[in-house]
Short mmCIF file of C-alpha atoms in Angstrom, two decimals:
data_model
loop_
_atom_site.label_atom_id
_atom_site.label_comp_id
_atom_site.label_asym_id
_atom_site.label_seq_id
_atom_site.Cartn_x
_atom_site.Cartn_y
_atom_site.Cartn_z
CA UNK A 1 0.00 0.00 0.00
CA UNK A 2 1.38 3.30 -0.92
CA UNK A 3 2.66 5.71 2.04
CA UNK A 4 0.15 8.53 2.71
CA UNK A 5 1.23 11.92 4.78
CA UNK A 6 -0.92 13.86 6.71
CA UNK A 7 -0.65 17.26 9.35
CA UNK A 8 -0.09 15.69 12.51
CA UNK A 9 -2.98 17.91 14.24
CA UNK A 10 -5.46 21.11 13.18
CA UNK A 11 -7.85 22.82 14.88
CA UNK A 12 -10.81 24.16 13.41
CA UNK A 13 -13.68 26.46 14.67
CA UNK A 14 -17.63 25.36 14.65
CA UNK A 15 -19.33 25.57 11.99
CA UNK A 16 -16.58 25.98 9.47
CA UNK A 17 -15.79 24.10 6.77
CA UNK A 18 -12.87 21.29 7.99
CA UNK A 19 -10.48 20.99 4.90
CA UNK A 20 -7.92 18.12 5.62
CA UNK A 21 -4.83 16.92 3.41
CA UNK A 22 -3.50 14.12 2.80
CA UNK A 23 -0.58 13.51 0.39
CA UNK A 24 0.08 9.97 -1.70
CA UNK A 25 2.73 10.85 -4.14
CA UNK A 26 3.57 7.12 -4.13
CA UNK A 27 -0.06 6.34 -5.19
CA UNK A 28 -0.78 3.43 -7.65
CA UNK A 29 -3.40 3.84 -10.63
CA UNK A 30 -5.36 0.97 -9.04
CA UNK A 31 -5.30 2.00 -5.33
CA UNK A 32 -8.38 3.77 -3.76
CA UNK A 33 -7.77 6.58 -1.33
CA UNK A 34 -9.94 6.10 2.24
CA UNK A 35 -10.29 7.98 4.96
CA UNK A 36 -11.58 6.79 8.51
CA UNK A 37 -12.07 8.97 11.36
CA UNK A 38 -12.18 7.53 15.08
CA UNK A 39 -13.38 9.34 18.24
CA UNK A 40 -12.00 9.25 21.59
CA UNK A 41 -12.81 5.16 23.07
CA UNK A 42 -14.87 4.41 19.87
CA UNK A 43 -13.25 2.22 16.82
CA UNK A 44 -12.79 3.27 13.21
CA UNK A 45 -15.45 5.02 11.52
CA UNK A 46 -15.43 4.59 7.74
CA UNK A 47 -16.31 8.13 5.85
CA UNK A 48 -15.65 8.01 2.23
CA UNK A 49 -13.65 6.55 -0.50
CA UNK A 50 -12.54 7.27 -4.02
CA UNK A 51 -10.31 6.62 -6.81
CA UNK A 52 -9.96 9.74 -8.93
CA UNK A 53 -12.93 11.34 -8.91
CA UNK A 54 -14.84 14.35 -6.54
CA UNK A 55 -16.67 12.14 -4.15
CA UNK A 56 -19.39 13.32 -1.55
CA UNK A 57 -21.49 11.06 0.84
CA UNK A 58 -23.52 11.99 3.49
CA UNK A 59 -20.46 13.02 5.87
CA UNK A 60 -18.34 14.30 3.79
CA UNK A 61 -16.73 15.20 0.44
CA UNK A 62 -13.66 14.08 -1.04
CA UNK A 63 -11.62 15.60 -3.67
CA UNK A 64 -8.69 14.01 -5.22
CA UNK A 65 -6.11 16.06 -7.26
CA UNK A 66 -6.19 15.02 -11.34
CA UNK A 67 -2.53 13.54 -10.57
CA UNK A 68 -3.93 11.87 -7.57
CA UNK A 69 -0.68 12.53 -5.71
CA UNK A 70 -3.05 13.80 -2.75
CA UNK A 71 -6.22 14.79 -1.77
CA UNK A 72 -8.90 16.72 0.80
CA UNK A 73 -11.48 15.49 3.07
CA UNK A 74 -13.86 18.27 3.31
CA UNK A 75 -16.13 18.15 6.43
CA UNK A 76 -18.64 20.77 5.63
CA UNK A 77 -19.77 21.95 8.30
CA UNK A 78 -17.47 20.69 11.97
CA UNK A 79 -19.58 20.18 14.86
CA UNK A 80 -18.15 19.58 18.22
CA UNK A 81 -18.76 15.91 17.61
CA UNK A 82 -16.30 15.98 14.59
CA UNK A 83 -13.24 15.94 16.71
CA UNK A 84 -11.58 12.85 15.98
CA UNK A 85 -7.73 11.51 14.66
CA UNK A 86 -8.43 10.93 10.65
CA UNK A 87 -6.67 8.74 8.88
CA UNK A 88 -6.24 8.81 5.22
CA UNK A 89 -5.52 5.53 3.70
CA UNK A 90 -4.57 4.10 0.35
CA UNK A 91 -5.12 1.00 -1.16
CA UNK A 92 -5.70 -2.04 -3.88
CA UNK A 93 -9.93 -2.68 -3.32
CA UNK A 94 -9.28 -6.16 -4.24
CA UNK A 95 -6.49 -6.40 -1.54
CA UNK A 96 -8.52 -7.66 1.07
CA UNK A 97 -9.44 -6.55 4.34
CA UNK A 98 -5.97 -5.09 5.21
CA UNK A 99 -6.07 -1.12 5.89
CA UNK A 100 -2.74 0.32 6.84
CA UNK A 101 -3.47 3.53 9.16
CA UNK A 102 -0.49 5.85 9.48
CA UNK A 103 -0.56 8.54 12.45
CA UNK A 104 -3.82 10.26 11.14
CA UNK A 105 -4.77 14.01 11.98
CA UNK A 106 -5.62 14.74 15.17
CA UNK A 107 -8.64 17.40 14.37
CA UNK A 108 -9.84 19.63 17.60
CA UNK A 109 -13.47 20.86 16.76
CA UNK A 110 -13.71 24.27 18.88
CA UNK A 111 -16.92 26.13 19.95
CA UNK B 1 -29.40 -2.90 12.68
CA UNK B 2 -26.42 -3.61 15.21
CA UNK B 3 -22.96 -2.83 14.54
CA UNK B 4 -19.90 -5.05 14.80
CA UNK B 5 -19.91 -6.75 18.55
CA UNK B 6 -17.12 -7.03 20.52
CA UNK B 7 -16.78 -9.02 23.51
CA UNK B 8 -15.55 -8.07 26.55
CA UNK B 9 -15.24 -4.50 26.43
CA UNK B 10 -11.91 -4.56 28.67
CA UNK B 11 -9.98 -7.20 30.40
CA UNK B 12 -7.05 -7.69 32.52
CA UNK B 13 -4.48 -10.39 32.63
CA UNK B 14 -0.93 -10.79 33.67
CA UNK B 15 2.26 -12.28 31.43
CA UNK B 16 2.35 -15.34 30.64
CA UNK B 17 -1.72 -16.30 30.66
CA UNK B 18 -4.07 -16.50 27.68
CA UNK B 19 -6.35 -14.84 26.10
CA UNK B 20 -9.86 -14.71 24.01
CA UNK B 21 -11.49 -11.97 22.34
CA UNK B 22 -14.55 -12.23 20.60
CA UNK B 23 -16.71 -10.69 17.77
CA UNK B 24 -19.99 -10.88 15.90
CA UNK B 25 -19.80 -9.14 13.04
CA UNK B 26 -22.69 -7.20 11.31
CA UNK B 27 -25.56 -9.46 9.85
CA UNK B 28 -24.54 -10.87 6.65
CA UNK B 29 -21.33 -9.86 6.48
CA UNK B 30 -18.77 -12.84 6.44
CA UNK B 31 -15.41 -11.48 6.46
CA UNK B 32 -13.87 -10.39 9.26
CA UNK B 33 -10.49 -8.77 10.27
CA UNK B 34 -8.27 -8.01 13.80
CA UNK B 35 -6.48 -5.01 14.16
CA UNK B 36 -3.96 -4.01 17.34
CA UNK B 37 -3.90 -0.68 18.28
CA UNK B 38 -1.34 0.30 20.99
CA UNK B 39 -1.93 3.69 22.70
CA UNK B 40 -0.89 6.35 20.57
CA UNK B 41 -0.62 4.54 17.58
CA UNK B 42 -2.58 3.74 14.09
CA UNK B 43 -4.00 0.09 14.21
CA UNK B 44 -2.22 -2.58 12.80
CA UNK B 45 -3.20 -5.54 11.13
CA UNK B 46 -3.67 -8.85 12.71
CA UNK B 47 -5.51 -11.33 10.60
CA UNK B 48 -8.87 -11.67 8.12
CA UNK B 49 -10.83 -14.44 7.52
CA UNK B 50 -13.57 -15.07 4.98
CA UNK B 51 -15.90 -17.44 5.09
CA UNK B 52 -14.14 -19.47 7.98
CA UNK B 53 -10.13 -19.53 5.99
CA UNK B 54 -7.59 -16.85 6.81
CA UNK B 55 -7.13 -14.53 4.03
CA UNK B 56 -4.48 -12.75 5.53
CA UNK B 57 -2.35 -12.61 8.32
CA UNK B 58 0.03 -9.10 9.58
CA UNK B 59 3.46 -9.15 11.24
CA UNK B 60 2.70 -11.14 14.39
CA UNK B 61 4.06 -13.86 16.46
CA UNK B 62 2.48 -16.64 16.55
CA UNK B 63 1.55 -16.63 20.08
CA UNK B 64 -1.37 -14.90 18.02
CA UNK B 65 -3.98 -17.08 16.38
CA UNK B 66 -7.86 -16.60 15.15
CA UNK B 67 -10.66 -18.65 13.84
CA UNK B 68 -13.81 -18.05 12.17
CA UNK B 69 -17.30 -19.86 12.99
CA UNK B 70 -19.89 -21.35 10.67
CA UNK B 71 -22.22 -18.15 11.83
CA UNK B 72 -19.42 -15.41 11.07
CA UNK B 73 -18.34 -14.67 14.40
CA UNK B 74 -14.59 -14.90 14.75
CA UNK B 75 -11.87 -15.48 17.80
CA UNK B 76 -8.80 -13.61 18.79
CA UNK B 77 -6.54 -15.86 20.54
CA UNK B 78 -3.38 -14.97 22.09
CA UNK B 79 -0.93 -17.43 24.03
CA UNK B 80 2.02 -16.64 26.86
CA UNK B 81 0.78 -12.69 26.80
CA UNK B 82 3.30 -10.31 27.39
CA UNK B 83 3.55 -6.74 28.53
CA UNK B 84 3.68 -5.17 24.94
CA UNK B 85 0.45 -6.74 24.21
CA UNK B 86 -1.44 -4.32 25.89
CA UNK B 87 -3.78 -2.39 23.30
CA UNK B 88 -6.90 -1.68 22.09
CA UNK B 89 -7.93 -5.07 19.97
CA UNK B 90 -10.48 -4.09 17.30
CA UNK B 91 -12.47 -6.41 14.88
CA UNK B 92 -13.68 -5.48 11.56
CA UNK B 93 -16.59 -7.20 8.91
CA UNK B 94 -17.83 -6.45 5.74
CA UNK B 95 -19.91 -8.14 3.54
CA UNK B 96 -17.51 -10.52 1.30
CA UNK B 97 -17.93 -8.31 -1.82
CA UNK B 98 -14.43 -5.80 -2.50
CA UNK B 99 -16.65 -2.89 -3.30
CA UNK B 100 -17.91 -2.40 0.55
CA UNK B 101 -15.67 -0.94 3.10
CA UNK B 102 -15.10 -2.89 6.40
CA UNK B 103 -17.14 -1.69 9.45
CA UNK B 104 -15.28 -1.70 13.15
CA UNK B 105 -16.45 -2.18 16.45
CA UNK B 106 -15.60 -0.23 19.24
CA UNK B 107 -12.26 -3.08 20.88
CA UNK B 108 -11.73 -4.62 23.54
CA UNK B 109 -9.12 -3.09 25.90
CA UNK B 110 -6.46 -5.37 27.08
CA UNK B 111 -4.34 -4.60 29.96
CA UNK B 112 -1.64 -6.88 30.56
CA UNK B 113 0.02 -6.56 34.90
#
């Protein structure tokens, strides 16, 4: 699985819009970039996924650059309950269950 | 619809005993993966199986071993524990097919005296 970087921590005020990078220079053309988020004594919560194009679910929206060297998880809208690490994560689909999390972004929702 | 199971929620033990975590995994889903995660840390990858045959297995001794039940649900064992192995262990299903992403539960804490 290709190596992914990400800002070690960001803050962000209420209501804003949450931008967070990731970078996968190392990306293959056949490896999906995820991103999980998990709050404090809770497991891994899937958000979104993509290959190379704009994605946008219910949580959040993804947008991957047309190189697809890295990409932004766009929480529209943070709510106090959006603090959480985020990990960005890249990978074959068809490589089975295996997700390698890096360090992830520790993201501190304030009021 | 409940989520991924995890039994218990936290345990002690002290080196050298045993250990078994367990999981049910979402209805209908019949793969299912462990995952370490040691304070601080990113988890790591333990082992998946699908449909009751490992599918994968991470860098780990093999004082760690799992199996897979006819129903889904799936054991985390782990022989002659040891300090280190102190973590958060989590367990992950999904349904079988590639194009779904896995679902976790919320771990059981292991605290190893």
């Amino acid at each position: 699985d290709a190596k992914t970087t990400q800002p070690t921590s960001m803050d962000c005020a209420e209501g804003r819009a949450a931008n967070l990078p990731c970078n996968h220079s190392t990306i293959s053309g056949n490896e999906y970039v995820y991103w999980y988020r998990q709050i404090h004594s809770q497991g891994p919560q899937y958000i979104i996924h993509g290959l190379k194009n704009n994605e946008t679910n219910e949580m959040a929206s993804l947008i991957i650059t047309e190189d697809r060297k890295s990409s932004t998880l766009i929480l529209p809208h943070a709510t106090l309950r959006d603090t959480a690490v985020y990990y960005c994560i890249v990978r074959i689909k068809a490589a089975g269950n295996k997700l390698t999390f890096g360090g992830g972004t520790r993201v501190l929702v304030k009021p | 619809d409940a989520g991924v199971t995890q039994s218990p929620t936290h345990l002690i033990k002290t080196r050298g005993q045993h250990v078994t975590l367990r999981c049910s995994p979402i209805s209908g889903h019949k793969s299912v993966s462990w995952y370490q995660q040691v304070l601080g840390q990113g988890p790591q990858f333990i082992f998946q199986y699908y449909e009751k045959e490992e599918r994968g297995r991470g860098n780990f001794p093999d004082r760690f071993s799992a199996r897979q039940f006819p129903n889904y649900s799936s054991e985390l064992n782990v022989n002659a524990l040891l300090l280190g192995d102190s973590a958060l262990y989590l367990c992950a299903s999904r349904p079988g097919t590639i194009n779904q992403p896995q679902h976790f539960g919320d771990g059981t804490r292991l605290s190893i005296l």
